[in-house]
Amino acid sequence: MPISATSARPAQRLMSADDALARILAGVPALPAVDVQLLDALGLVLAEEISADRDVPPFRNSAMDGYAVRGDDVATAPTRLRVVGEVAAGGFPDRAIGKGEALRIMTGAPMPEGADTVVRVEDTDNASDVVTITAPTPKGISVRQAGEDLRAGETILGTGTVLRPAEIGLLASVGRARVRVRKRPRVAVFSTGDEIADLDAPLGKGQIRDSNRYTLASAIRAMGAEPWVRGIVPDSPDALHAALREAMAADAIVTSGGVSVGDHDHLKPVLSELGTIDFWAIAIRPGRPLAFGALKDGERRVPIFGLPGNTVSALLTFEIFVRPALLRMQGREHVSRPRTTARLLEPIEKIPSLRFFARGIHDAGAGTVRLTGPQGSGILRSMSLANCLIDLPAGRDRYEAGESVDVILTEQPEPR
Ligand code: AMP
Ligand code: MG
């Protein structure tokens, strides 16, 4: 949904986080399908249907080091069989075996004709001319059938599948050196503010270090997108205009700072020159101000997320709004983290009109959750110590110890 500058609401009118996320998810474009090398496809969404080009495994083979035999010959033990040869993985048996015969065979080697069972070497005397089978062996055991993993022609992965290591392995099994996936988003990230200094610059009076660019670039990488780390943009319309123009080469843009009241009137004209952008005040804490829109680059629309500058607000609004958006752009259907409920170990006070995302430590075994300590929107340690967010809806001003509360499990991936 395009959001025009003219439809911008006054910052005082608060939007719910659910409404904001719904608008964002409806507004972000789907990224195109591209062909990538198999190893570059991890975490991406398949954009084609994959079928097996042949049986996997392609031939009947041994699951053990031992002797390939006729099952009828080894039903009782001890039994002595004549060893007629040997086959290793990568070799091929040069003859069939008959009654009373055995072929020494290694794991992964093709089974000889006539054999239907492998006696593992531990159940033999390991001899090379005449082998003694020391344990009765069930017919058919330790043989892997051709096609028992994948059948030739069978559809093995559908469009929309998220590629994890197991799926990458399946694709390799059917010989796919390249595969068609939804593009991994390249996300430009920069910081704004006259007070922000980079890490190698001396810290002048009134300046603070730029942590957001590093936090956000890492959050982008952590969710499988590619950060394109840009610079620090001073609070000047010209500098911002230039920075945004360059950043439009990306698939999405994430900035921090300069969206709160007092700043945004200065950002707004620049952003609306380059596309459509809306400044929202969202009824959450932390992270009330947020800008969302799309810059126009010819036919392309490049979503832009202007996150608040406070360190906790920036990372938290990334988690709540940007991460789902980047997942949806990549073709992911499920974009919400798993949730649970837990028993609160300490009281929490909040502003009644705002939904509060408290940083918590969830103990899954005990079914409890507690705060990470002070919850100020500039206290980044509250995020560092957390393994979850406690999601306290608008409406109440206090939650008591012992109450059951909703918890967002931010260390667990979204369902596939
Ligand atoms: P702003 O949203 O620009 O009003 O910034 C809100 C607060 O976040 C201010 O205290 C800023 O100094 C701080 N802040 C803004 N950008 C960054 C950044 N890149 N790294 C750390 N703190 C920042
Ligand atoms: Mg600022």
Short mmCIF file of C-alpha atoms and ligand atoms in Angstrom, two decimals:
data_model
loop_
_atom_site.label_atom_id
_atom_site.label_comp_id
_atom_site.label_asym_id
_atom_site.label_seq_id
_atom_site.Cartn_x
_atom_site.Cartn_y
_atom_site.Cartn_z
CA MET A 1 0.00 0.00 0.00
CA PRO A 2 1.65 3.28 -1.02
CA ILE A 3 1.57 5.86 1.71
CA SER A 4 1.54 9.37 0.39
CA ALA A 5 3.05 12.39 2.08
CA THR A 6 -0.34 14.08 1.96
CA SER A 7 -1.95 11.27 3.93
CA ALA A 8 0.62 11.72 6.71
CA ARG A 9 -1.07 11.90 10.05
CA PRO A 10 -0.18 14.25 12.82
CA ALA A 11 2.39 12.61 15.06
CA GLN A 12 0.03 12.83 18.03
CA ARG A 13 -2.43 10.34 16.57
CA LEU A 14 -1.11 6.95 17.58
CA MET A 15 -1.26 3.91 15.36
CA SER A 16 -1.28 0.40 16.82
CA ALA A 17 1.74 -1.80 16.17
CA ASP A 18 -0.51 -4.38 14.49
CA ASP A 19 -1.91 -1.79 12.08
CA ALA A 20 1.57 -0.47 11.33
CA LEU A 21 2.90 -3.97 10.64
CA ALA A 22 -0.09 -4.82 8.45
CA ARG A 23 0.48 -1.67 6.39
CA ILE A 24 4.19 -2.40 6.12
CA LEU A 25 3.66 -6.01 5.03
CA ALA A 26 1.11 -4.90 2.45
CA GLY A 27 3.41 -2.13 1.23
CA VAL A 28 6.70 -3.94 0.66
CA PRO A 29 7.40 -5.34 -2.81
CA ALA A 30 8.26 -8.98 -3.42
CA LEU A 31 11.86 -9.40 -4.53
CA PRO A 32 12.52 -11.02 -7.91
CA ALA A 33 13.62 -14.62 -8.41
CA VAL A 34 17.29 -15.07 -9.24
CA ASP A 35 19.63 -17.99 -10.00
CA VAL A 36 22.30 -18.47 -7.36
CA GLN A 37 25.02 -20.99 -6.61
CA LEU A 38 23.76 -23.69 -4.31
CA LEU A 39 25.91 -22.55 -1.36
CA ASP A 40 24.52 -19.02 -1.64
CA ALA A 41 20.95 -20.27 -1.31
CA LEU A 42 20.98 -21.07 2.41
CA GLY A 43 18.06 -19.43 4.21
CA LEU A 44 16.41 -18.27 0.99
CA VAL A 45 13.05 -19.26 -0.43
CA LEU A 46 12.90 -21.61 -3.39
CA ALA A 47 11.33 -20.07 -6.51
CA GLU A 48 11.01 -23.27 -8.54
CA GLU A 49 9.78 -26.80 -8.09
CA ILE A 50 12.54 -29.39 -7.80
CA SER A 51 12.23 -33.01 -8.87
CA ALA A 52 14.79 -35.79 -8.60
CA ASP A 53 16.76 -36.31 -11.81
CA ARG A 54 17.46 -39.94 -10.83
CA ASP A 55 17.04 -42.34 -7.94
CA VAL A 56 18.94 -41.42 -4.77
CA PRO A 57 20.83 -43.53 -3.98
CA PRO A 58 21.29 -44.41 -7.65
CA PHE A 59 22.04 -48.10 -6.97
CA ARG A 60 21.52 -50.73 -4.30
CA ASN A 61 24.43 -50.51 -1.88
CA SER A 62 25.74 -51.74 1.42
CA ALA A 63 25.00 -49.87 4.65
CA MET A 64 27.85 -51.67 6.48
CA ASP A 65 31.35 -52.99 6.08
CA GLY A 66 30.92 -56.76 5.85
CA TYR A 67 29.96 -59.51 3.43
CA ALA A 68 27.25 -59.40 0.76
CA VAL A 69 25.43 -62.74 0.86
CA ARG A 70 22.16 -64.53 0.09
CA GLY A 71 19.92 -64.11 3.14
CA ASP A 72 18.91 -67.77 2.93
CA ASP A 73 22.55 -68.76 3.60
CA VAL A 74 22.90 -66.86 6.90
CA ALA A 75 19.62 -67.53 8.69
CA THR A 76 21.52 -69.80 11.09
CA ALA A 77 25.03 -69.54 12.49
CA PRO A 78 27.78 -70.51 12.51
CA THR A 79 27.93 -70.86 8.70
CA ARG A 80 30.95 -70.96 6.41
CA LEU A 81 30.84 -69.19 3.02
CA ARG A 82 33.37 -68.98 0.21
CA VAL A 83 34.66 -65.41 -0.34
CA VAL A 84 34.63 -64.72 -4.10
CA GLY A 85 36.04 -61.19 -4.16
CA GLU A 86 35.81 -57.72 -2.73
CA VAL A 87 34.16 -54.42 -3.64
CA ALA A 88 34.84 -50.97 -2.12
CA ALA A 89 32.85 -47.72 -2.35
CA GLY A 90 33.44 -46.28 -5.81
CA GLY A 91 34.05 -49.78 -7.28
CA PHE A 92 31.59 -52.13 -8.93
CA PRO A 93 31.19 -55.89 -8.31
CA ASP A 94 32.51 -57.84 -11.30
CA ARG A 95 30.33 -60.90 -10.73
CA ALA A 96 27.11 -62.09 -9.13
CA ILE A 97 27.18 -64.30 -6.07
CA GLY A 98 25.50 -67.65 -5.73
CA LYS A 99 24.56 -70.10 -3.03
CA GLY A 100 27.31 -70.59 -0.41
CA GLU A 101 29.22 -67.51 -1.61
CA ALA A 102 30.05 -64.12 -0.08
CA LEU A 103 31.58 -60.90 -1.42
CA ARG A 104 33.58 -58.69 0.92
CA ILE A 105 31.86 -55.30 0.70
CA MET A 106 32.48 -51.83 2.12
CA THR A 107 29.87 -49.23 3.17
CA GLY A 108 28.45 -47.47 0.09
CA ALA A 109 29.73 -50.10 -2.38
CA PRO A 110 27.21 -51.43 -4.94
CA MET A 111 25.59 -54.75 -4.04
CA PRO A 112 26.40 -57.67 -6.35
CA GLU A 113 23.61 -59.44 -8.24
CA GLY A 114 22.32 -62.42 -6.30
CA ALA A 115 22.99 -60.87 -2.88
CA ASP A 116 20.14 -59.44 -0.79
CA THR A 117 21.75 -59.17 2.65
CA VAL A 118 24.94 -57.82 4.24
CA VAL A 119 26.46 -59.52 7.26
CA ARG A 120 28.38 -56.89 9.19
CA VAL A 121 32.05 -57.63 9.73
CA GLU A 122 31.52 -57.80 13.51
CA ASP A 123 29.35 -60.91 12.97
CA THR A 124 32.13 -62.77 11.09
CA ASP A 125 35.72 -63.91 11.61
CA ASN A 126 36.75 -61.36 8.94
CA ALA A 127 38.49 -64.04 6.87
CA SER A 128 39.39 -63.60 3.21
CA ASP A 129 39.08 -67.09 1.65
CA VAL A 130 36.37 -68.83 3.65
CA VAL A 131 34.48 -66.62 6.07
CA THR A 132 32.68 -67.88 9.15
CA ILE A 133 29.41 -66.08 9.90
CA THR A 134 29.15 -66.08 13.68
CA ALA A 135 25.64 -64.64 14.19
CA PRO A 136 22.38 -65.44 12.41
CA THR A 137 21.53 -62.46 10.17
CA PRO A 138 18.02 -61.44 9.07
CA LYS A 139 17.43 -61.50 5.33
CA GLY A 140 17.58 -58.06 3.67
CA ILE A 141 19.43 -56.30 6.47
CA SER A 142 22.08 -53.57 5.92
CA VAL A 143 21.15 -53.05 2.26
CA ARG A 144 20.12 -49.59 1.02
CA GLN A 145 17.69 -49.82 -1.88
CA ALA A 146 18.04 -47.67 -5.00
CA GLY A 147 15.68 -44.67 -4.68
CA GLU A 148 14.96 -45.23 -0.98
CA ASP A 149 15.72 -41.54 -0.30
CA LEU A 150 14.43 -39.92 -3.52
CA ARG A 151 12.67 -41.51 -6.52
CA ALA A 152 13.54 -40.39 -10.06
CA GLY A 153 10.92 -37.89 -11.27
CA GLU A 154 9.43 -37.33 -7.83
CA THR A 155 8.85 -33.70 -6.71
CA ILE A 156 11.12 -33.28 -3.72
CA LEU A 157 10.89 -29.54 -2.91
CA GLY A 158 8.09 -27.14 -3.73
CA THR A 159 8.15 -23.44 -4.57
CA GLY A 160 8.19 -21.47 -1.33
CA THR A 161 10.35 -23.93 0.61
CA VAL A 162 12.83 -22.26 2.95
CA LEU A 163 16.25 -23.74 2.26
CA ARG A 164 17.99 -25.05 5.37
CA PRO A 165 21.08 -27.27 5.39
CA ALA A 166 18.98 -30.43 4.83
CA GLU A 167 17.30 -28.90 1.75
CA ILE A 168 20.66 -27.71 0.42
CA GLY A 169 21.80 -31.33 0.75
CA LEU A 170 18.73 -32.63 -1.13
CA LEU A 171 19.44 -30.17 -3.93
CA ALA A 172 23.04 -31.38 -4.06
CA SER A 173 21.79 -35.00 -4.15
CA VAL A 174 19.89 -34.26 -7.34
CA GLY A 175 22.82 -32.42 -8.90
CA ARG A 176 21.60 -28.83 -8.64
CA ALA A 177 24.72 -26.65 -8.69
CA ARG A 178 22.52 -23.58 -9.18
CA VAL A 179 19.02 -22.98 -7.97
CA ARG A 180 16.30 -20.39 -8.43
CA VAL A 181 15.41 -18.49 -5.26
CA ARG A 182 13.94 -15.19 -4.17
CA LYS A 183 16.72 -12.65 -4.00
CA ARG A 184 18.52 -12.07 -0.73
CA PRO A 185 17.69 -8.43 0.08
CA ARG A 186 20.57 -5.98 0.08
CA VAL A 187 19.70 -3.46 2.75
CA ALA A 188 21.33 -0.04 2.95
CA VAL A 189 21.80 1.09 6.52
CA PHE A 190 22.88 4.48 7.73
CA SER A 191 22.73 6.66 10.80
CA THR A 192 21.60 10.25 11.03
CA GLY A 193 22.50 12.97 13.49
CA ASP A 194 25.07 15.72 13.99
CA GLU A 195 26.02 14.19 17.33
CA ILE A 196 26.89 10.75 15.93
CA ALA A 197 30.57 9.84 15.51
CA ASP A 198 32.04 6.73 13.90
CA LEU A 199 34.16 4.36 15.92
CA ASP A 200 37.54 5.46 14.63
CA ALA A 201 36.80 9.20 15.02
CA PRO A 202 37.74 11.05 18.20
CA LEU A 203 34.66 11.72 20.29
CA GLY A 204 34.08 15.50 20.35
CA LYS A 205 32.15 17.39 23.00
CA GLY A 206 28.48 16.44 22.86
CA GLN A 207 29.09 13.53 20.52
CA ILE A 208 28.18 9.88 20.99
CA ARG A 209 29.39 6.79 19.23
CA ASP A 210 27.35 5.36 16.41
CA SER A 211 26.10 2.07 17.72
CA ASN A 212 22.89 1.81 15.72
CA ARG A 213 24.55 1.27 12.35
CA TYR A 214 26.46 -1.68 13.77
CA THR A 215 23.46 -3.07 15.64
CA LEU A 216 21.18 -2.76 12.62
CA ALA A 217 23.72 -4.08 10.10
CA SER A 218 24.14 -7.10 12.37
CA ALA A 219 20.38 -7.55 12.74
CA ILE A 220 20.12 -7.46 8.95
CA ARG A 221 22.84 -10.07 8.59
CA ALA A 222 21.39 -12.20 11.38
CA MET A 223 18.08 -12.56 9.54
CA GLY A 224 19.78 -13.60 6.32
CA ALA A 225 19.77 -10.33 4.42
CA GLU A 226 22.88 -8.53 3.22
CA PRO A 227 23.73 -5.26 4.95
CA TRP A 228 25.10 -2.48 2.79
CA VAL A 229 26.67 -0.27 5.42
CA ARG A 230 26.55 3.40 4.48
CA GLY A 231 27.79 6.35 6.51
CA ILE A 232 26.60 8.80 9.11
CA VAL A 233 24.43 11.53 7.60
CA PRO A 234 24.44 14.91 9.34
CA ASP A 235 21.16 16.64 10.13
CA SER A 236 21.05 18.51 6.83
CA PRO A 237 18.46 18.17 4.07
CA ASP A 238 21.10 18.21 1.31
CA ALA A 239 23.23 15.52 2.90
CA LEU A 240 20.19 13.37 3.51
CA HIS A 241 18.97 13.82 -0.05
CA ALA A 242 22.34 12.72 -1.43
CA ALA A 243 22.58 9.74 0.94
CA LEU A 244 19.10 8.53 0.08
CA ARG A 245 19.65 8.85 -3.66
CA GLU A 246 22.69 6.61 -3.41
CA ALA A 247 20.99 4.16 -1.10
CA MET A 248 18.18 3.66 -3.62
CA ALA A 249 20.35 1.09 -5.37
CA ALA A 250 19.52 -1.22 -2.45
CA ASP A 251 16.44 -3.44 -2.08
CA ALA A 252 15.48 -1.65 1.13
CA ILE A 253 16.81 1.20 3.27
CA VAL A 254 17.04 1.33 7.05
CA THR A 255 17.99 4.55 8.82
CA SER A 256 18.03 5.47 12.47
CA GLY A 257 17.46 8.81 14.14
CA GLY A 258 15.77 11.97 13.05
CA VAL A 259 12.20 10.69 13.00
CA SER A 260 11.03 11.98 16.35
CA VAL A 261 9.01 15.15 16.78
CA GLY A 262 11.17 18.18 16.12
CA ASP A 263 13.26 16.35 13.53
CA HIS A 264 10.78 14.95 11.14
CA ASP A 265 9.57 18.17 9.63
CA HIS A 266 13.08 18.54 8.36
CA LEU A 267 13.31 14.99 6.99
CA LYS A 268 9.85 14.85 5.57
CA PRO A 269 10.29 17.19 2.57
CA VAL A 270 13.47 15.39 1.49
CA LEU A 271 11.88 12.00 1.72
CA SER A 272 8.74 13.02 -0.10
CA GLU A 273 10.79 14.45 -2.97
CA LEU A 274 12.21 10.98 -3.55
CA GLY A 275 9.05 8.97 -3.06
CA THR A 276 6.19 8.52 -0.71
CA ILE A 277 6.77 8.43 3.00
CA ASP A 278 4.67 8.62 6.10
CA PHE A 279 5.71 9.43 9.64
CA TRP A 280 3.89 7.38 12.16
CA ALA A 281 3.64 7.61 15.89
CA ILE A 282 3.05 4.08 17.07
CA ALA A 283 1.41 3.29 20.38
CA ILE A 284 4.35 1.31 21.68
CA ARG A 285 7.21 1.75 24.06
CA PRO A 286 10.02 1.84 23.25
CA GLY A 287 10.01 3.06 19.68
CA ARG A 288 7.12 5.45 19.26
CA PRO A 289 8.21 7.30 16.10
CA LEU A 290 8.68 5.41 12.84
CA ALA A 291 8.80 6.48 9.21
CA PHE A 292 7.81 4.09 6.46
CA GLY A 293 7.45 4.56 2.75
CA ALA A 294 8.98 3.80 -0.60
CA LEU A 295 11.49 5.72 -2.66
CA LYS A 296 10.96 5.60 -6.42
CA ASP A 297 13.85 4.44 -8.55
CA GLY A 298 12.34 4.29 -12.05
CA GLU A 299 9.95 1.35 -11.93
CA ARG A 300 11.40 0.04 -8.68
CA ARG A 301 10.01 0.95 -5.31
CA VAL A 302 12.55 0.78 -2.54
CA PRO A 303 11.01 0.48 0.92
CA ILE A 304 12.51 2.75 3.52
CA PHE A 305 12.28 2.33 7.28
CA GLY A 306 13.17 5.37 9.34
CA LEU A 307 13.74 3.94 12.81
CA PRO A 308 14.00 5.99 15.99
CA GLY A 309 17.50 6.89 17.18
CA ASN A 310 17.48 5.53 20.72
CA THR A 311 19.54 2.37 20.76
CA VAL A 312 16.85 0.09 22.19
CA SER A 313 14.12 1.67 20.07
CA ALA A 314 16.13 1.17 16.87
CA LEU A 315 16.79 -2.54 17.44
CA LEU A 316 13.35 -3.22 18.86
CA THR A 317 11.49 -1.57 15.97
CA PHE A 318 13.76 -3.48 13.58
CA GLU A 319 12.63 -6.69 15.29
CA ILE A 320 8.94 -5.79 15.34
CA PHE A 321 8.58 -4.14 11.91
CA VAL A 322 11.62 -4.46 9.66
CA ARG A 323 12.53 -8.09 10.14
CA PRO A 324 9.04 -9.33 9.19
CA ALA A 325 9.06 -6.97 6.20
CA LEU A 326 12.40 -8.25 4.92
CA LEU A 327 11.21 -11.83 5.38
CA ARG A 328 8.02 -11.12 3.44
CA MET A 329 10.03 -9.47 0.64
CA GLN A 330 11.98 -12.73 0.38
CA GLY A 331 8.79 -14.70 -0.05
CA ARG A 332 8.50 -16.00 3.49
CA GLU A 333 4.92 -16.73 4.47
CA HIS A 334 5.45 -16.92 8.23
CA VAL A 335 7.04 -13.73 9.51
CA SER A 336 6.20 -13.83 13.23
CA ARG A 337 8.46 -15.23 15.90
CA PRO A 338 7.11 -18.03 18.04
CA ARG A 339 5.34 -16.86 21.19
CA THR A 340 4.51 -18.41 24.51
CA THR A 341 3.10 -17.40 27.86
CA ALA A 342 5.07 -17.31 31.08
CA ARG A 343 4.60 -16.46 34.73
CA LEU A 344 5.95 -13.03 35.59
CA LEU A 345 8.48 -13.07 38.44
CA GLU A 346 8.31 -9.35 39.25
CA PRO A 347 5.80 -6.51 38.82
CA ILE A 348 6.03 -4.27 35.74
CA GLU A 349 4.70 -0.71 35.54
CA LYS A 350 3.84 0.75 32.17
CA ILE A 351 2.06 3.62 30.50
CA PRO A 352 -1.53 2.43 30.10
CA SER A 353 -2.07 3.85 26.61
CA LEU A 354 1.02 2.16 25.11
CA ARG A 355 1.84 -1.44 24.32
CA PHE A 356 5.08 -2.16 26.16
CA PHE A 357 7.76 -4.49 24.87
CA ALA A 358 9.79 -5.23 27.98
CA ARG A 359 13.10 -7.00 27.58
CA GLY A 360 12.93 -10.28 29.43
CA ILE A 361 14.76 -13.41 30.44
CA HIS A 362 12.54 -16.40 29.82
CA ASP A 363 13.15 -19.69 31.61
CA ALA A 364 11.35 -22.23 29.47
CA GLY A 365 11.84 -25.04 31.98
CA ALA A 366 10.33 -23.09 34.86
CA GLY A 367 7.77 -21.31 32.66
CA THR A 368 8.81 -17.95 34.10
CA VAL A 369 10.00 -14.60 32.82
CA ARG A 370 11.71 -11.66 34.50
CA LEU A 371 13.00 -8.28 33.40
CA THR A 372 16.57 -7.69 32.29
CA GLY A 373 16.88 -4.70 34.64
CA PRO A 374 16.38 -1.02 33.81
CA GLN A 375 14.22 -0.65 30.71
CA GLY A 376 15.11 2.82 29.39
CA SER A 377 15.04 3.18 25.61
CA GLY A 378 18.75 4.04 25.59
CA ILE A 379 19.81 1.11 27.79
CA LEU A 380 21.04 -1.32 25.16
CA ARG A 381 22.17 -3.76 27.82
CA SER A 382 18.48 -4.46 28.38
CA MET A 383 18.49 -6.01 24.89
CA SER A 384 21.84 -7.71 25.31
CA LEU A 385 20.72 -9.53 28.45
CA ALA A 386 17.34 -10.48 26.99
CA ASN A 387 16.30 -13.72 25.34
CA CYS A 388 12.72 -12.58 24.75
CA LEU A 389 10.36 -9.63 24.68
CA ILE A 390 7.50 -9.47 27.15
CA ASP A 391 4.54 -8.18 25.15
CA LEU A 392 2.25 -6.18 27.42
CA PRO A 393 -0.76 -4.78 25.54
CA ALA A 394 -2.14 -1.26 25.90
CA GLY A 395 -4.84 -0.90 28.55
CA ARG A 396 -3.19 -1.70 31.88
CA ASP A 397 -0.72 0.33 33.93
CA ARG A 398 0.68 -2.53 35.99
CA TYR A 399 1.29 -6.25 35.89
CA GLU A 400 1.83 -8.16 39.11
CA ALA A 401 4.28 -10.90 39.94
CA GLY A 402 2.61 -14.25 39.32
CA GLU A 403 0.51 -13.07 36.39
CA SER A 404 0.68 -14.91 33.09
CA VAL A 405 2.08 -12.71 30.30
CA ASP A 406 2.77 -13.06 26.57
CA VAL A 407 6.36 -13.61 25.55
CA ILE A 408 7.92 -13.28 22.09
CA LEU A 409 10.75 -15.77 21.67
CA THR A 410 13.19 -13.55 19.82
CA GLU A 411 15.95 -16.17 19.80
CA GLN A 412 13.86 -18.66 17.87
CA PRO A 413 13.37 -18.49 14.12
CA GLU A 414 10.01 -17.84 12.52
CA PRO A 415 8.25 -21.08 11.53
CA ARG A 416 9.06 -22.20 8.00
P1 AMP B 1 16.70 10.97 17.36
O1 AMP B 1 15.72 9.89 17.01
O2 AMP B 1 17.55 11.37 16.22
O3 AMP B 1 16.03 12.11 18.03
O4 AMP B 1 17.67 10.33 18.42
C1 AMP B 1 17.20 9.88 19.66
C2 AMP B 1 18.36 9.51 20.57
O5 AMP B 1 19.08 8.43 20.00
C3 AMP B 1 19.37 10.61 20.77
O6 AMP B 1 19.79 10.58 22.11
C4 AMP B 1 20.48 10.23 19.84
O7 AMP B 1 21.70 10.76 20.25
C5 AMP B 1 20.46 8.74 19.91
N1 AMP B 1 20.99 8.19 18.67
C6 AMP B 1 20.61 8.56 17.42
N2 AMP B 1 21.30 7.90 16.48
C7 AMP B 1 22.14 7.06 17.16
C8 AMP B 1 23.12 6.12 16.74
N3 AMP B 1 23.37 5.91 15.45
N4 AMP B 1 23.81 5.44 17.69
C9 AMP B 1 23.54 5.65 19.00
N5 AMP B 1 22.63 6.52 19.44
C10 AMP B 1 21.94 7.26 18.55
MG MG B 2 18.84 12.85 15.66
#
